[in-house]
Structures are given as structure tokens and as C-alpha cells.
GROMACS .gro file of C-alpha atoms in nm:
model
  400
    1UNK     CA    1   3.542  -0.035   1.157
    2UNK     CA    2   3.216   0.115   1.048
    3UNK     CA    3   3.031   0.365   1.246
    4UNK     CA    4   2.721   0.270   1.107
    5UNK     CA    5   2.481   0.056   1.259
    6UNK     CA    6   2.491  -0.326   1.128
    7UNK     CA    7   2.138  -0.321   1.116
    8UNK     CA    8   2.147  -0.099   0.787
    9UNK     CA    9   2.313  -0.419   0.630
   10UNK     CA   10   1.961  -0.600   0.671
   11UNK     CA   11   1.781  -0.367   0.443
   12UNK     CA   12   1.797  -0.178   0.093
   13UNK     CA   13   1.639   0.196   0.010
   14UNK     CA   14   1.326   0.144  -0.149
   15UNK     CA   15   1.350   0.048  -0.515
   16UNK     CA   16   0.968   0.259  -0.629
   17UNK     CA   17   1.166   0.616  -0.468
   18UNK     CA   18   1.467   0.523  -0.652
   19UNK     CA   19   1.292   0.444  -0.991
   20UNK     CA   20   1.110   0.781  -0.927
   21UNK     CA   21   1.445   0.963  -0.870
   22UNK     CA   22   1.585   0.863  -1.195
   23UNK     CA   23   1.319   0.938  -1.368
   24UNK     CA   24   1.321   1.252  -1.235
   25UNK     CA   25   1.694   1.310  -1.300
   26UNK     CA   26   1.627   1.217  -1.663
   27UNK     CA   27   1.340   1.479  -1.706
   28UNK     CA   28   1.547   1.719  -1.577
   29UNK     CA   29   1.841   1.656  -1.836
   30UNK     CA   30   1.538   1.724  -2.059
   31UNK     CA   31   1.465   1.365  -2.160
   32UNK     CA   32   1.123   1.343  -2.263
   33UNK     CA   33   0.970   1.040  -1.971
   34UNK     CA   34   0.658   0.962  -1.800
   35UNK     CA   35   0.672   0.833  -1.478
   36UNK     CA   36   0.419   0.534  -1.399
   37UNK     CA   37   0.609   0.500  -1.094
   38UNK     CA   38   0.497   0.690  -0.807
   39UNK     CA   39   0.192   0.536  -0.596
   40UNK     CA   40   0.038   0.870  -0.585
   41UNK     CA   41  -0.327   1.046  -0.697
   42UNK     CA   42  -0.271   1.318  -0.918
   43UNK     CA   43  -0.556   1.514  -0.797
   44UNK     CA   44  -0.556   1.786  -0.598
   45UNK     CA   45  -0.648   1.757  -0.193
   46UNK     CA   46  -0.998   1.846  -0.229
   47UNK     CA   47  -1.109   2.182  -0.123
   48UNK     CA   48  -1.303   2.171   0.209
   49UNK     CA   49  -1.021   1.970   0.316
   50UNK     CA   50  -0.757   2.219   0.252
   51UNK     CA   51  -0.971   2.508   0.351
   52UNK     CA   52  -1.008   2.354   0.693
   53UNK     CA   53  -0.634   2.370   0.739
   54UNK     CA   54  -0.606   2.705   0.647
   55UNK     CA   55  -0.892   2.782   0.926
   56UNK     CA   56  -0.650   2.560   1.191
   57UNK     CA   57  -0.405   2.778   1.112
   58UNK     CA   58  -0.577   3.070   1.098
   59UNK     CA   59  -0.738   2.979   1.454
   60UNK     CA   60  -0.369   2.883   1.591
   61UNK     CA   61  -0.409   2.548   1.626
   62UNK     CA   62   0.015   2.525   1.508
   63UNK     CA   63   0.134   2.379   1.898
   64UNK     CA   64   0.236   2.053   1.968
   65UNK     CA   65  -0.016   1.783   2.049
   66UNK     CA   66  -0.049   1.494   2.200
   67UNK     CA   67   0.199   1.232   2.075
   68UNK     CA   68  -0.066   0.998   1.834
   69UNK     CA   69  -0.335   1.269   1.768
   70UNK     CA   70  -0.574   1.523   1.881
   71UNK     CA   71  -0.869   1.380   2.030
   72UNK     CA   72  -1.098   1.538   1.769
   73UNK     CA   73  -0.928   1.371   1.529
   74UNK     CA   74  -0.926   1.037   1.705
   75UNK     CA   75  -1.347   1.053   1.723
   76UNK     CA   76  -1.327   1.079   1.338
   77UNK     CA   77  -1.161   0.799   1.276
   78UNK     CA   78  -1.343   0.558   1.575
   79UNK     CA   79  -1.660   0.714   1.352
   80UNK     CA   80  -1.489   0.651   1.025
   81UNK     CA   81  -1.425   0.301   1.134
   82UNK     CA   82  -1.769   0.242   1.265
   83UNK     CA   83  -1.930   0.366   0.942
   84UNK     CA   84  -1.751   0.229   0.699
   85UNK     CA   85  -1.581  -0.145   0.866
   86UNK     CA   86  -1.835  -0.187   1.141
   87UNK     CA   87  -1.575  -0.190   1.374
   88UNK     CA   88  -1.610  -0.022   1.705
   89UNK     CA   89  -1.299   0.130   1.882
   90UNK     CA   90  -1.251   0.374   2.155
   91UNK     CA   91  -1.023   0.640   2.151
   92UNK     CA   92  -0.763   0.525   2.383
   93UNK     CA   93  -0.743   0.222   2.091
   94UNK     CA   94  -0.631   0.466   1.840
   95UNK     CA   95  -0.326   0.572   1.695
   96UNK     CA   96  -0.244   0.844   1.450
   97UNK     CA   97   0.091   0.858   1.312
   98UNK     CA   98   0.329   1.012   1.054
   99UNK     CA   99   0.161   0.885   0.750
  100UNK     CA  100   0.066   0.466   0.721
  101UNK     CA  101   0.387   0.377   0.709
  102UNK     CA  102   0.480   0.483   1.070
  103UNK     CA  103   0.188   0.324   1.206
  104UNK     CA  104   0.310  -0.013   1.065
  105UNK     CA  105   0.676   0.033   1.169
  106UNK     CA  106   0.596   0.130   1.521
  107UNK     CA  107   0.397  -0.185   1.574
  108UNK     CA  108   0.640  -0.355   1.446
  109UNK     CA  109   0.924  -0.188   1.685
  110UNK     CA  110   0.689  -0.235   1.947
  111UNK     CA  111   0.654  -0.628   1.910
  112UNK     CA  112   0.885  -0.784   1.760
  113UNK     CA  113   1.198  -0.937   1.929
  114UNK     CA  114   1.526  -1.105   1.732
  115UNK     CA  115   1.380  -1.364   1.547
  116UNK     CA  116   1.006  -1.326   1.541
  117UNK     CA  117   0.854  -1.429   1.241
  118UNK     CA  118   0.610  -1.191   1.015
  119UNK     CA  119   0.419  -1.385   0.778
  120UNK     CA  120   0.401  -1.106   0.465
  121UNK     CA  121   0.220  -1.247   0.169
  122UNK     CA  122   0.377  -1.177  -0.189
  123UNK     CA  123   0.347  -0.992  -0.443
  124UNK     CA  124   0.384  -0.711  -0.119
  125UNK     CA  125   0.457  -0.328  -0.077
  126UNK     CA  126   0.817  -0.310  -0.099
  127UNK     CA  127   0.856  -0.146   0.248
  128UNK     CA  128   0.705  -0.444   0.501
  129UNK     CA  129   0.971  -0.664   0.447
  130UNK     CA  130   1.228  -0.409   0.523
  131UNK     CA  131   1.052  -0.251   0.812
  132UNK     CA  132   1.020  -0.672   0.926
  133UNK     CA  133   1.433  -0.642   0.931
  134UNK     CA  134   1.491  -0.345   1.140
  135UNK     CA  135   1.308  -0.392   1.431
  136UNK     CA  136   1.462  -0.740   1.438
  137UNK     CA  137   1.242  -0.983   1.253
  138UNK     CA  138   1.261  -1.191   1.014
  139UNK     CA  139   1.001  -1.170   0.716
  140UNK     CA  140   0.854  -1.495   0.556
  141UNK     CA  141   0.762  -1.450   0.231
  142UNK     CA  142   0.443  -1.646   0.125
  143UNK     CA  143   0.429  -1.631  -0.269
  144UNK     CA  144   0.091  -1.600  -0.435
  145UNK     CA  145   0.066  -1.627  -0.814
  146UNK     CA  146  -0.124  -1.526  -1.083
  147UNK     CA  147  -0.273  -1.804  -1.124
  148UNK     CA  148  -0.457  -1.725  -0.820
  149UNK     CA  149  -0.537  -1.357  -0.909
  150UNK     CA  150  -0.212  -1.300  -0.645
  151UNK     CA  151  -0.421  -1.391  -0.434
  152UNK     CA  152  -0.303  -1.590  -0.073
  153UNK     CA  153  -0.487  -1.960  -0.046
  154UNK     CA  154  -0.534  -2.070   0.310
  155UNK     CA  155  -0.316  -2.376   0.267
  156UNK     CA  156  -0.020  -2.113   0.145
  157UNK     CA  157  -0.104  -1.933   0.469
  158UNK     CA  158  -0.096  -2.228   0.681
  159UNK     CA  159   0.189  -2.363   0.592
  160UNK     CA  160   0.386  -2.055   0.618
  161UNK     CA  161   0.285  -1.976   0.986
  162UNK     CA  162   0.543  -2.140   1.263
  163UNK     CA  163   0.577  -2.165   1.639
  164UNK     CA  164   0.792  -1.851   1.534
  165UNK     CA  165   0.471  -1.645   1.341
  166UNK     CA  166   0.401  -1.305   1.542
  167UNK     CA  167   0.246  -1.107   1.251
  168UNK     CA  168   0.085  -1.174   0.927
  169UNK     CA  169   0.086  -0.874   0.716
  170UNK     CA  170  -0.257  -0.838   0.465
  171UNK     CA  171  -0.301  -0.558   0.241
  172UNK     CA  172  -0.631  -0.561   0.036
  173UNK     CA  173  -0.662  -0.422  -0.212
  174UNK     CA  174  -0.280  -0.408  -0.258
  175UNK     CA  175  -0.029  -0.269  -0.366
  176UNK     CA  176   0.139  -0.407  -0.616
  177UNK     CA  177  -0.119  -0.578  -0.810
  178UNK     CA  178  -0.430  -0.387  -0.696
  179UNK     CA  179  -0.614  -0.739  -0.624
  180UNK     CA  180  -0.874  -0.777  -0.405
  181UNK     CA  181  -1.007  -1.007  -0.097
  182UNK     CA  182  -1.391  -1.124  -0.170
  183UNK     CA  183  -1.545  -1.185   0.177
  184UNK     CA  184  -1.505  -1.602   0.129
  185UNK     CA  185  -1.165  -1.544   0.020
  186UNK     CA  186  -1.130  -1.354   0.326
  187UNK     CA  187  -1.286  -1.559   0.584
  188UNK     CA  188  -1.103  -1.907   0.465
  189UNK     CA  189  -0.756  -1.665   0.580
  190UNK     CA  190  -0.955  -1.584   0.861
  191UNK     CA  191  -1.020  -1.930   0.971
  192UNK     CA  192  -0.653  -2.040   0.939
  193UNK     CA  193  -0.583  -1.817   1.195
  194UNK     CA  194  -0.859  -1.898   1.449
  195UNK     CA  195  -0.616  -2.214   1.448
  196UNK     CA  196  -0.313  -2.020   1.519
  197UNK     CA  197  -0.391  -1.774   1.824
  198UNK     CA  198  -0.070  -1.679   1.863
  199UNK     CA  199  -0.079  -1.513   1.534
  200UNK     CA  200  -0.171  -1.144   1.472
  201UNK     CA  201  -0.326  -0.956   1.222
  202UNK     CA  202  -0.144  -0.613   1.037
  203UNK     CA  203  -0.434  -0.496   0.815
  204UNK     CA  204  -0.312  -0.242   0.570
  205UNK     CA  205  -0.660  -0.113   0.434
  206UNK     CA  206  -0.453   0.182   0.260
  207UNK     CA  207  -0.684   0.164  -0.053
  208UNK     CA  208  -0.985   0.053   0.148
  209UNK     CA  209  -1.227   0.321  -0.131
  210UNK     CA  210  -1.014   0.280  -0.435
  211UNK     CA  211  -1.243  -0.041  -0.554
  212UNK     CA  212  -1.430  -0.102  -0.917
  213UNK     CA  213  -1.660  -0.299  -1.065
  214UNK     CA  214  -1.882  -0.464  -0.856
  215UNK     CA  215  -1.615  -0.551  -0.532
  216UNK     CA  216  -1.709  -0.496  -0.207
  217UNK     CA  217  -1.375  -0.395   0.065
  218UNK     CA  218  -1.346  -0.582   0.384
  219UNK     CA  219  -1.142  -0.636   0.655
  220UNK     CA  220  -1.020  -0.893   0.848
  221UNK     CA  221  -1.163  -0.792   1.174
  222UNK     CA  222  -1.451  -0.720   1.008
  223UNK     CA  223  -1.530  -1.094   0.858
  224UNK     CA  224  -1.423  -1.263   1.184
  225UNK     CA  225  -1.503  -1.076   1.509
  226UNK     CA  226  -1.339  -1.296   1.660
  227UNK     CA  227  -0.988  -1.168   1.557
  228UNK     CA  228  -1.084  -0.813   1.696
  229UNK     CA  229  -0.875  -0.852   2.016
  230UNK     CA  230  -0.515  -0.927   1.759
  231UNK     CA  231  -0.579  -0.720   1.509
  232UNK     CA  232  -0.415  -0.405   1.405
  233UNK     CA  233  -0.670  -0.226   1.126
  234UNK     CA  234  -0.449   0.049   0.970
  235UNK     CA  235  -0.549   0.295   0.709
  236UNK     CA  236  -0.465   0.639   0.631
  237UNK     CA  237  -0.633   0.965   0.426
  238UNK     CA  238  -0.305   0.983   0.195
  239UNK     CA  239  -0.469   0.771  -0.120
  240UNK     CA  240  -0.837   0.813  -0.129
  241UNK     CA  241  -0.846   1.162   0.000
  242UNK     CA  242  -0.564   1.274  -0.235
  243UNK     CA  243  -0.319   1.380   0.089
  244UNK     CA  244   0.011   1.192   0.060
  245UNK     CA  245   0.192   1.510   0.142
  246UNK     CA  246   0.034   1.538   0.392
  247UNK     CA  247   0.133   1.254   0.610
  248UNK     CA  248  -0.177   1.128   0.815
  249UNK     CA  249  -0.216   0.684   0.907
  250UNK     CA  250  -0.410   0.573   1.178
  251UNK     CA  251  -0.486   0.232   1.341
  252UNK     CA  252  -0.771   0.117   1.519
  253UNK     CA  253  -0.602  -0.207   1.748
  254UNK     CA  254  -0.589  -0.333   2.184
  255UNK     CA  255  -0.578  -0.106   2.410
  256UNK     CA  256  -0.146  -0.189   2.509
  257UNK     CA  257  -0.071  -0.233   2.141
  258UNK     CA  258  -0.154   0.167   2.116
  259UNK     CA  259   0.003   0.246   2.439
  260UNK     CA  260   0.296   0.015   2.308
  261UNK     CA  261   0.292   0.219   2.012
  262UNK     CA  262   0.262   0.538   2.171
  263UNK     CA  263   0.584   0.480   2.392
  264UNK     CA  264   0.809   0.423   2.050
  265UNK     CA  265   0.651   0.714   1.848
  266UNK     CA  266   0.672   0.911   2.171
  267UNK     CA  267   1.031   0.903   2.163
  268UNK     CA  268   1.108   0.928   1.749
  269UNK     CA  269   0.853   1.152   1.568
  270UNK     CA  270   0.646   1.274   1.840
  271UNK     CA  271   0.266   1.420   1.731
  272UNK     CA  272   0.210   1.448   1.306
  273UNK     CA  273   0.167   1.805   1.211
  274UNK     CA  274  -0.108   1.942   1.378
  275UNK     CA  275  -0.240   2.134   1.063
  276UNK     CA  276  -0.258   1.792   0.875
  277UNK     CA  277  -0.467   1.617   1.189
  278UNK     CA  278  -0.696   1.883   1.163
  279UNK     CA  279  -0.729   1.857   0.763
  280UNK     CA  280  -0.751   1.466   0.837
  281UNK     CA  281  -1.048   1.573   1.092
  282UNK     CA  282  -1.272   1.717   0.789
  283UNK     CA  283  -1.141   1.426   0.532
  284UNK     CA  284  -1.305   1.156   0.785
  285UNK     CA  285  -1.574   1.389   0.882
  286UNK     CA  286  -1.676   1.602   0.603
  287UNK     CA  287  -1.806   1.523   0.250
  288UNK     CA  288  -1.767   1.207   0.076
  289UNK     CA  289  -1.898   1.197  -0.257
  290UNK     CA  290  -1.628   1.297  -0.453
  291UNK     CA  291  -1.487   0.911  -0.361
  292UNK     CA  292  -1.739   0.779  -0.599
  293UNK     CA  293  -1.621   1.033  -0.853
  294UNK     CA  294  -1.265   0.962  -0.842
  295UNK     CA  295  -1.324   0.593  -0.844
  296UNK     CA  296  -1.509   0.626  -1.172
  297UNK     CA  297  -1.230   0.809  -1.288
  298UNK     CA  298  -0.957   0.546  -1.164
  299UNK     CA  299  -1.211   0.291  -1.328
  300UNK     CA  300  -1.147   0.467  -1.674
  301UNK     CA  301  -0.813   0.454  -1.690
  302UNK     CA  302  -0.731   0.092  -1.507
  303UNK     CA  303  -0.959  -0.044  -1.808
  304UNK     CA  304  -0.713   0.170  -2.069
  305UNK     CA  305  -0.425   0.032  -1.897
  306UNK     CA  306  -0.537  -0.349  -1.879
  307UNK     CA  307  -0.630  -0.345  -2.242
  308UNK     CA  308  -0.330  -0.158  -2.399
  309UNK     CA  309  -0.061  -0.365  -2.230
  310UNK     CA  310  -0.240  -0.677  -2.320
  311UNK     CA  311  -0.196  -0.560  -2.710
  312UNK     CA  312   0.140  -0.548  -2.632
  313UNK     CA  313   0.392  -0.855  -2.746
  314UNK     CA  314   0.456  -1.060  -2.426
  315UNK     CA  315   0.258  -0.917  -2.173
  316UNK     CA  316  -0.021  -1.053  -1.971
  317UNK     CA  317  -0.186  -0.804  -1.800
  318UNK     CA  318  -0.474  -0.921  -1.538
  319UNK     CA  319  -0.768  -0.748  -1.425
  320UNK     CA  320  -0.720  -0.563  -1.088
  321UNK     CA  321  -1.007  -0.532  -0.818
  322UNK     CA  322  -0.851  -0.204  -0.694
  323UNK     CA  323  -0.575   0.045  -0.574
  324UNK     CA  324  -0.449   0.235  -0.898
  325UNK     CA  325  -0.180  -0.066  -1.004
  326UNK     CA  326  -0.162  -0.313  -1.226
  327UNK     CA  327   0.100  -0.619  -1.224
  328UNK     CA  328   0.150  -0.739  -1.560
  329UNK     CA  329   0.344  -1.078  -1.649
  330UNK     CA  330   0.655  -1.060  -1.880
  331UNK     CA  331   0.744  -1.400  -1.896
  332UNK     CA  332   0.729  -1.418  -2.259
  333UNK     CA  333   0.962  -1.136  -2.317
  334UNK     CA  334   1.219  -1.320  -2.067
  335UNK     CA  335   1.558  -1.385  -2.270
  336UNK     CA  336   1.469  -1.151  -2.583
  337UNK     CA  337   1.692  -0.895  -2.700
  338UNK     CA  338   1.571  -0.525  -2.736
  339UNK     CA  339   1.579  -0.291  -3.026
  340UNK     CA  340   1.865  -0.152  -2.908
  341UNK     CA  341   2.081  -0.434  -2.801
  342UNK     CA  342   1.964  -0.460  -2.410
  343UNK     CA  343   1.947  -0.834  -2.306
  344UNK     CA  344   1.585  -0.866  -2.099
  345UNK     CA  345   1.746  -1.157  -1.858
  346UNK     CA  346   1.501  -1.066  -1.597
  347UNK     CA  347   1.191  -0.755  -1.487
  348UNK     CA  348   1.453  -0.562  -1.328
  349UNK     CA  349   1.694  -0.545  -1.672
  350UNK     CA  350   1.320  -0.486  -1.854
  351UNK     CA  351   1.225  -0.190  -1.664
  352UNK     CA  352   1.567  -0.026  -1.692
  353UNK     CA  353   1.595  -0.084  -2.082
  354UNK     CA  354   1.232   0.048  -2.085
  355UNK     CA  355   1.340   0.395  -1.912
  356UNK     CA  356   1.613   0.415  -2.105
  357UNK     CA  357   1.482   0.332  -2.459
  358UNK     CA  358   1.138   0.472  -2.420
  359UNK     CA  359   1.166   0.703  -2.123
  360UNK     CA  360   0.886   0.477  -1.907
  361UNK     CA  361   0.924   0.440  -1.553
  362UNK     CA  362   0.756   0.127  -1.415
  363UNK     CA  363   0.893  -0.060  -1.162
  364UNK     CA  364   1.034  -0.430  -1.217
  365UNK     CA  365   0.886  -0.721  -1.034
  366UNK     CA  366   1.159  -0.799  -0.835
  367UNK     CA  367   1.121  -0.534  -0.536
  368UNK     CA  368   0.764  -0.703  -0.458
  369UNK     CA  369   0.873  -1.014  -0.409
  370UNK     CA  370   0.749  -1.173  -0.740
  371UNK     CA  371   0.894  -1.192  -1.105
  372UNK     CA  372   0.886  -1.177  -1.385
  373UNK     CA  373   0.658  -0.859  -1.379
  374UNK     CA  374   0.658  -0.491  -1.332
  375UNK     CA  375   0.387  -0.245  -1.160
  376UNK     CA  376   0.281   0.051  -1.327
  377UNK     CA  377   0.088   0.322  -1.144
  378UNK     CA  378  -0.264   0.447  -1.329
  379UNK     CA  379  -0.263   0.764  -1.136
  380UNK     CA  380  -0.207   1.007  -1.412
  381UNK     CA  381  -0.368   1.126  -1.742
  382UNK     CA  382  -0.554   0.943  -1.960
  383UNK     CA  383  -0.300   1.160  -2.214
  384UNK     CA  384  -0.030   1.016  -2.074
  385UNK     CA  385  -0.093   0.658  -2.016
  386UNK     CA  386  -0.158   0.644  -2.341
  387UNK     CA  387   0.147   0.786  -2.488
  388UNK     CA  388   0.305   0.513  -2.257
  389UNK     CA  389   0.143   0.207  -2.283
  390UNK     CA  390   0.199   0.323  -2.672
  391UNK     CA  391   0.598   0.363  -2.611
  392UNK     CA  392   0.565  -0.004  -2.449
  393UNK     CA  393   0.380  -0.190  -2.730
  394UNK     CA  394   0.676  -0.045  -2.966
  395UNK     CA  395   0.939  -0.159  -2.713
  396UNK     CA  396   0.792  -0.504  -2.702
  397UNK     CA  397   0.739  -0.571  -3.070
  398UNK     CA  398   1.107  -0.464  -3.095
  399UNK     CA  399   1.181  -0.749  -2.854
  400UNK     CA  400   1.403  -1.038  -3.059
   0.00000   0.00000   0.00000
């Protein structure tokens, strides 16, 4: 008999850190690879933000605190969350957490009992469904296509939700495919679940300022006040403000959802660092105009990236409103043969011959719920997305 728990069965170890791992394994043999696999800025924390931790430091401020975040820190984000979603919260409805993805998995292990129903549309983040599975759910996968810019339609959401439906999950712009909710788009989802009270709302607003062009971010709660009182509104300073490592989500929700919260992260993680809350205090608080900056920069190379994979042979690379992903198609390279001898049955055998062959990370289509595709992350030099989406055009015109 096993010592481990059977819940372990449920789930698998995320397939974007394991496509990072190996690539990393390879550069260290001294393969020559790019990895357009992490979901990570490669800027640098800006520095009023890091200089503000050094002062928390210097000041002392290295004790525990309370279990979800100074109250300093709290203030910023009921401010951030007034400013920027026109949302007003109070700090006893705030939680601050070990990075995003705590905040989404102690909801989760807060609410859900064996054989609740979470709603998570698809392509998704690769860690919701997973996080669904061990606190006890069960995740229902509602498939968007792109055909519909991956993109939910309210009849997909409707006939997805059940007696059964706790949660829906919504992440907009996402991750994978970087696509975008207009306000319309948003408020025919919204509507749906007016009809459906028993439903809540996850909102994963992660890359909330990462948008181009002319889009305009909003969030549920936001487009249909009256979904404030079910609505979980989680974001984080890990993308925009270029502090992954840091390890800083938040969520403005109900009053006894946060104390709900509180109670599981109470007895796991306890408080996040206290030098990162206070860094997290002059992110939300402090300047904001490099966002603009880095967005035009993010711009730049999405437009490299979308046009350079669509000169490739058997890609189909759309447009994204966001985020720093794209989510091309490989259905036309489906069955074909690579240069050297690799059989492309499906995205997952396509991103491994493409590591392999080329020494590109990407990650296939399969660990976000829709194929065939792959995701490649934009976050990195214009240098070397361009040596990459190079090494894929010559893998795909070797395709037979």
C-alpha cells in the first residue's frame, strides 16, 4: 500500500515548469535553446519598487504579520481596485496571499466539497483544473475555439453550468492565448449568470495592464454590479510590475469568503514575506508610467511574433488582445513527418520534436485544454524571438 495520499492520483505536475526544466537541462549540457516557455517579464522589478524593500528591511519590518497582509498593504490594493476597476472593497474583504495562485487555491479549498462543479473555460492556465481536483471538485471544461477568438459564447457558458456549478473560472486577458473580453462580450457572460445565482465568479485579472491596441480591460464585477456580492476579483503585482519572484496575489471578494480564506491560509502558508508586501505597497501605490512603456514594448514584439509564425508552413497564428502569449494553430502540420524522422501525430509530439531539433521551447496545446496548438511566451528579446520564430519556419518547411 501507498503512503501517499490518493488525491495526488487526481492531478499531474504542471506541464509549462516541466517544459522549462528541460529546457533548462539542455542549456546546461550546452545545447544552444531559447526558452519561449516561461510566463515571465524579463525586465527587471523596477527601481522604486525594490528600493522600498530595501528601506523595509532596513527599517525592520522582517516579523511575521498578519496571516493575508499588512494593513498598509491592504489600503493599496482597496485603492488600486477603486482606481483602476471601480470596485469598492474594504479591508476586511481583502486577501493577500503567496503569489495569485494561492489566492485561487484557497478559495477553492475553502468552498468546494466532493463533487462541486467549477465551470473553467478552455483554452485555460494549466493550473485551475488541477487546483479544481485537489480540494475535491470536479472541473468542467467549456471549450472555446478559434473560431471565436477563444473566446467563451454565452450559450457555451450556459450549457455548461448544472445544479452542480459552484465556480466559473474567467481569466481575461488569458493565459494561454492572450485574448481578450470586450465589455459586450463580457456582459452577455454576465447575464448568463444573473440566471444562475448559485453560480460564482473566480476573476483572474492577472494581466489586467498587459493590453494593446485599442482594448479596454474589464472585469466581471465591474460590467455587472450586480455580481459584486459572488465574485472573487483576483490579481497580483507578479506580471505587470515585473515581481514573479516575488510572490504577491490579492483578491478583493465577501466579507466570509476572506475570512474563509483566511482560516485555510492561516493554517498552510501563513503571512507572504513581509519584505515583498511592503514592495507590493509602493507597486500599487507608487509610480505608474512605466506600464505604458512596457506595454509598448510587449506591443513590439507580440506583432513580430504574430507575423513570423504566420510565414511559417502550417501555422495560423491569431492576433492576441493581451498577456505576452500567443496560441497558434498547427492543424496543418498534424500527421507530417519532420526533417529528422519525428512523426507530428499531435501538439504535444510537435513541441518535443521542436526542442529537440531546433532547441525551441514552446509548450504544446494539450496542457490548456485545447489542440492542436502550442503557446509561446513573447517575454524576451526581440534578438531572440527572432532567432526562434526563424528556427520554427525551418522546422516547418521541413515538415513532409
Amino acid at each position: 500500500m501507498s503512503f501517499l495520499s490518493a488525491t495526488l492520483d487526481r492531478v499531474k505536475p504542471s506541464p509549462t515548469i516541466a517544459m522549462s526544466t528541460k529546457a533548462g537541462e539542455m542549456k546546461a549540457a550546452g545545447k544552444d535553446v531559447i526558452s519561449l516557455s516561461a510566463g515571465e517579464p524579463d525586465f527587471d522589478t523596477p527601481d522604486h519598487i525594490k528600493d522600498a524593500a530595501i528601506a523595509a528591511i532596513n527599517a525592520g519590518k522582517t516579523k511575521y504579520t498578519a496571516p493575508d497582509g499588512i494593513p498598509e498593504l491592504k489600503q493599496a490594493i482597496c485603492a488600486k481596485f477603486k482606481r483602476d476597476n471601480a470596485l469598492d472593497y474594504t479591508p476586511a474583504q481583502i486577501s493577500v496571499g503567496t503569489g495569485g495562485k494561492q489566492i485561487l487555491y484557497n478559495a477553492l479549498m475553502a468552498t468546494l466539497n466532493e463533487g462541486d462543479e467549477v465551470v473553467i473555460p478552455a483554452p485555460y492556465w494549466v493550473s485551475y483544473p488541477d487546483m479544481v481536483l485537489l480540494a475535491g471538485g470536479v472541473p468542467v471544461v467549456a471549450e472555446a475555439s478559434i473560431h471565436t477568438g477563444f473566446k467563451l459564447t454565452a450559450d457555451q457558458l450556459e450549457a455548461a453550468i448544472t445544479d452542480k456549478t459552484k465556480w466559473l473560472i474567467f481569466n481575461s486577458p488569458s493565459n494561454p492565448t492572450g485574448a481578450g473580453y470586450t465589455w459586450d462580450e463580457m456582459k452577455e457572460l454576465t447575464d448568463v449568470l444573473l440566471r444562475h445565482p448559485h453560480v460564482w465568479v473566480m476573476s483572474d485579472d492577472m494581466y489586467e495592464h498587459l493590453v494593446f491596441d485599442d482594448f479596454k480591460f474589464c472585469s466581471p464585477a465591474q460590467v455587472e454590479p450586480k455580481l459584486y456580492d459572488r465574485t472573487l476579483t483576483v490579481n497580483g503585482v507578479s506580471k505587470a510590475y515585473a515581481m514573479t519572484g516575488w510572490r504577491i496575489g490579492y483578491a478583493g471578494g465577501p466579507t466570509q469568503l476572506i475570512g474563509a480564506m483566511r482560516k485555510v491560509q492561516s493554517q498552510s502558508t501563513s503571512n507572504p514575506s513581509s519584505i515583498s508586501q511592503w514592495a507590493a505597497v509602493e507597486a500599487l501605490n507608487g509610480p505608474q508610467d512605466f506600464l505604458e512603456a512596457n506595454n509598448a514594448l510587449f506591443q513590439r514584439r507580440r506583432d513580430l511574433v504574430v507575423r513570423m509564425l504566420n510565414d511559417a508552413t502550417g501555422i495560423n497564428c491569431p492576433t492576441p488582445d493581451g498577456a505576452f502569449y500567443v496560441y497558434p494553430s498547427i492543424a496543418d502540420c498534424i500527421g507530417k513527418t519532420s526533417a529528422a524522422g519525428t512523426l507530428i501525430e499531435n501538439d504535444e509530439a510537435f513541441a518535443t520534436a521542436l526542442l529537440e531539433e531546433t532547441g525551441i521551447a514552446v509548450v504544446f496545446g494539450a496542457a490548456f485544454g485545447l489542440s492542436p496548438n502550442f503557446r509561446v511566451s513573447y517575454a524576451t528579446s526581440d534578438e531572440q524571438l527572432t532567432d526562434a520564430c526563424t528556427r520554427i519556419q525551418t522546422f516547418c518547411a521541413g515538415l513532409r
